[in-house]
Amino acid sequence: MDAQMKKGLLDACVLYILIKGDTYGYKLTQEITSLLETSESALYPVLRRLEVQGHLETYSAEHSGRLRRYYRITAAGILRLNEYKVELLELKKVIDFIAGGDENG
Amino acid sequence: MDESLKSFLTELRARLSGFPESETREAVEYYEEYINDALEEGENAENILSHLDSPERIAAVIMTETSIRKAQSKPGLKNYSNVLKYSRTLITKPLSVLLFSIFVIVTYSTAFLLFLGAIVSAAAACIVLPGAVYEALKIPAGFTAEIIGTIGGGLFFAALCLLPAYGLFKLCTLFIRLSASLVGRILNKPGNQLRDTRQNSTIGISSPSPDSEGITDAGEKGEKIAKRAGTSRWIPWTCLIAITVGLILSLSTGLPVKLFMIFNSTESSSITTQEWEYSKSDVNKISITTAHSHIRLEKGSSDKIKILYEQPDWMEPEISCANGQLTFEEKSNGRLPLFFLVSLHENRTDVVVTLPAGFEPAELKLESRGGFIYIETGDFNTKVKTYTGSIYVEKGTAMTAGVKAGTSTGIIQAAGKDAGTKTAGGIKYEAVVNGGKAIEIETSRGSIFIDWISSRGA
């Protein structure tokens, strides 16, 4: 898959997972890699970028004697996710069109 | 924790050295937590490591990504050089390395030149305005118009320098933003060097373009960007206002017109003619010095020594005659700013020295900084000197004195032909000295014309 497209999809996936509830790095990675074929270490830059852009924020909570960092979506992140949804709906139209063409052909 | 996992984290930390401590800690903590969570889920060390990129690659991606983001929010040469430094480690193919090196050289030197241009223009502005004020302070209090005109001119030129400085600086930051974004795009290109060999997947390097960043970034950051853009716009407007005010101020005083006339050898309008006469028995030595008026030495019909001076309103003459020494000196009255430079250009006003026939002074000295000197008579020892002015000697049949001439950068022509010997210091010329009487000519930047038929009537 094109890296630029994957980048956008990664951002959207992360934000979508977070809107369902706060989570931590490992869990997030497992969910993403089951969807998109990507390196497991590729997620950190994505999370860091989204944090710097203000789309998500972090907090620490104790877990079995150590601190675990949790990610939480922000209001700006929700707005961004909605933008992604609009873009993806457009993309879906194209995909349906192409897939439909295959069926007819 | 397994040794191999510990060494993974140690190496990651080492690879991130030189990076801000907070960023390094955050990244290492993330991967430490990730490994702990993976172990908790029952994964073994080998399995975990096989799913992760090498510490070297992870560090390079983090540093490149962060440096690009930094270069875009704060586009400076240092931040841009970090982008190039970190992204370089992500490129391994020989051809890509070569192309990327060319890209680095071109973009970095362009950004550097733009920045240098901005600095030079800004420095010029910083010198011009205080310089103009300093010059204005040197002008005598009586010449209010010239003082205002000088400050106005300084304001005009300083603002004129500041405007390109601002433009170049903006261009430099824009260029760095675009270049940093381009680096991100190059590294993101599918099938490129970034393709992970083990995972056969690409690592996303983000490069939000400057405008999209402004739109998508909600909240505080977006506001900050908008605020920065708003506050910086006053600089060009202030410059434009200063240019207009400075121009109106200086033009209204008539000072630019005066300087324009001098630098275009136009006849000055504000001239008062003065004349002095001396008996030839009172004079033995003559010394004439001008700033940038021409000096003409002529033969007269009366038996008096006459000095005629066309005095422009920015000059004052000083004349004295005592113990056989006649001295004339033209000086600035302080009215024109930067007179040191102005006087390098000739002014179309004359000091005409008329000598009676048969009069022979023991010593004759003619000196002008920027004016021309015409000698139409003089069978006696004469010393002629200018800095930028040319010297014309009409050595017709009546004149028999020899000529010794030298110029550093000008030419010497005798009877319409190139003459003289080239020396290390310029050109030297020597004509036969008859009876020991010689006209000694010296000019630094002007030319020398001997046997010159003057186009001007007597």
Tab-separated table of C-alpha atoms in Angstrom, chain A:
chain	number	residue	atom	x	y	z
A	1	MET	CA	0.000	0.000	0.000
A	2	ASP	CA	1.174	3.528	-0.695
A	3	ALA	CA	2.995	4.909	2.331
A	4	GLN	CA	1.183	8.260	2.264
A	5	MET	CA	-2.165	6.516	2.158
A	6	LYS	CA	-1.103	4.142	4.912
A	7	LYS	CA	0.001	7.075	7.027
A	8	GLY	CA	-3.427	8.657	6.772
A	9	LEU	CA	-5.141	5.342	7.496
A	10	LEU	CA	-2.891	4.741	10.528
A	11	ASP	CA	-3.858	8.133	11.974
A	12	ALA	CA	-7.555	7.434	11.377
A	13	CYS	CA	-7.333	3.921	12.867
A	14	VAL	CA	-5.556	5.140	15.997
A	15	LEU	CA	-8.118	7.894	16.529
A	16	TYR	CA	-11.003	5.481	15.915
A	17	ILE	CA	-9.644	2.934	18.395
A	18	LEU	CA	-9.193	5.704	20.967
A	19	ILE	CA	-12.739	7.007	20.555
A	20	LYS	CA	-13.937	3.643	21.800
A	21	GLY	CA	-11.860	4.069	24.953
A	22	ASP	CA	-8.424	4.887	26.300
A	23	THR	CA	-5.768	2.287	25.659
A	24	TYR	CA	-1.997	1.684	25.800
A	25	GLY	CA	0.747	1.176	23.252
A	26	TYR	CA	0.947	-2.613	23.078
A	27	LYS	CA	-2.829	-3.111	22.865
A	28	LEU	CA	-3.119	-0.388	20.235
A	29	THR	CA	-0.334	-1.964	18.187
A	30	GLN	CA	-1.963	-5.374	18.252
A	31	GLU	CA	-5.283	-3.951	17.097
A	32	ILE	CA	-3.664	-1.954	14.298
A	33	THR	CA	-1.416	-4.751	13.025
A	34	SER	CA	-4.426	-7.072	12.797
A	35	LEU	CA	-5.921	-4.526	10.395
A	36	LEU	CA	-2.983	-3.027	8.508
A	37	GLU	CA	0.231	-4.746	7.620
A	38	THR	CA	2.805	-2.552	9.345
A	39	SER	CA	5.893	-2.818	11.501
A	40	GLU	CA	5.066	-2.970	15.194
A	41	SER	CA	7.581	-0.234	15.892
A	42	ALA	CA	6.029	2.109	13.318
A	43	LEU	CA	3.288	3.176	15.699
A	44	TYR	CA	5.372	5.211	18.120
A	45	PRO	CA	6.103	8.038	15.616
A	46	VAL	CA	2.397	8.098	14.729
A	47	LEU	CA	1.341	8.409	18.374
A	48	ARG	CA	3.986	11.045	19.053
A	49	ARG	CA	2.890	13.071	16.039
A	50	LEU	CA	-0.775	12.919	17.005
A	51	GLU	CA	0.169	13.998	20.516
A	52	VAL	CA	2.234	16.967	19.290
A	53	GLN	CA	-0.591	17.979	16.962
A	54	GLY	CA	-2.950	17.903	19.942
A	55	HIS	CA	-5.152	15.107	18.640
A	56	LEU	CA	-4.507	12.890	21.622
A	57	GLU	CA	-3.098	13.220	25.118
A	58	THR	CA	-1.371	10.793	27.480
A	59	TYR	CA	-1.584	9.937	31.146
A	60	SER	CA	0.100	7.313	33.276
A	61	ALA	CA	-1.641	4.682	35.394
A	62	GLU	CA	-0.159	1.955	37.537
A	63	HIS	CA	-0.297	-1.573	36.236
A	64	SER	CA	1.230	-4.562	38.093
A	65	GLY	CA	3.876	-2.504	39.857
A	66	ARG	CA	4.915	-0.304	36.922
A	67	LEU	CA	3.558	2.727	35.131
A	68	ARG	CA	1.730	2.297	31.886
A	69	ARG	CA	1.054	5.168	29.521
A	70	TYR	CA	-2.510	5.459	28.303
A	71	TYR	CA	-3.666	7.432	25.278
A	72	ARG	CA	-6.847	9.491	25.257
A	73	ILE	CA	-8.420	11.280	22.283
A	74	THR	CA	-8.920	15.068	22.534
A	75	ALA	CA	-11.688	17.278	21.138
A	76	ALA	CA	-9.350	18.229	18.279
A	77	GLY	CA	-8.735	14.533	17.665
A	78	ILE	CA	-12.473	13.865	17.406
A	79	LEU	CA	-12.783	16.686	14.861
A	80	ARG	CA	-9.854	15.257	12.890
A	81	LEU	CA	-11.418	11.780	12.964
A	82	ASN	CA	-14.631	13.203	11.522
A	83	GLU	CA	-12.618	14.777	8.719
A	84	TYR	CA	-10.998	11.416	8.037
A	85	LYS	CA	-14.441	9.789	7.969
A	86	VAL	CA	-15.639	12.236	5.312
A	87	GLU	CA	-12.505	11.541	3.253
A	88	LEU	CA	-12.889	7.794	3.657
A	89	LEU	CA	-16.541	7.925	2.594
A	90	GLU	CA	-15.400	9.574	-0.634
A	91	LEU	CA	-12.791	6.870	-1.002
A	92	LYS	CA	-15.474	4.233	-0.385
A	93	LYS	CA	-17.486	5.587	-3.331
A	94	VAL	CA	-14.459	5.104	-5.568
A	95	ILE	CA	-13.823	1.616	-4.214
A	96	ASP	CA	-17.495	0.643	-4.725
A	97	PHE	CA	-17.327	2.037	-8.248
A	98	ILE	CA	-14.214	0.075	-9.136
A	99	ALA	CA	-15.419	-3.099	-7.416
A	100	GLY	CA	-18.829	-2.725	-9.161
A	101	GLY	CA	-17.057	-2.361	-12.510
A	102	ASP	CA	-15.235	-5.636	-11.839
A	103	GLU	CA	-18.470	-7.457	-11.153
A	104	ASN	CA	-20.118	-6.180	-14.336
A	105	GLY	CA	-17.029	-6.783	-16.477
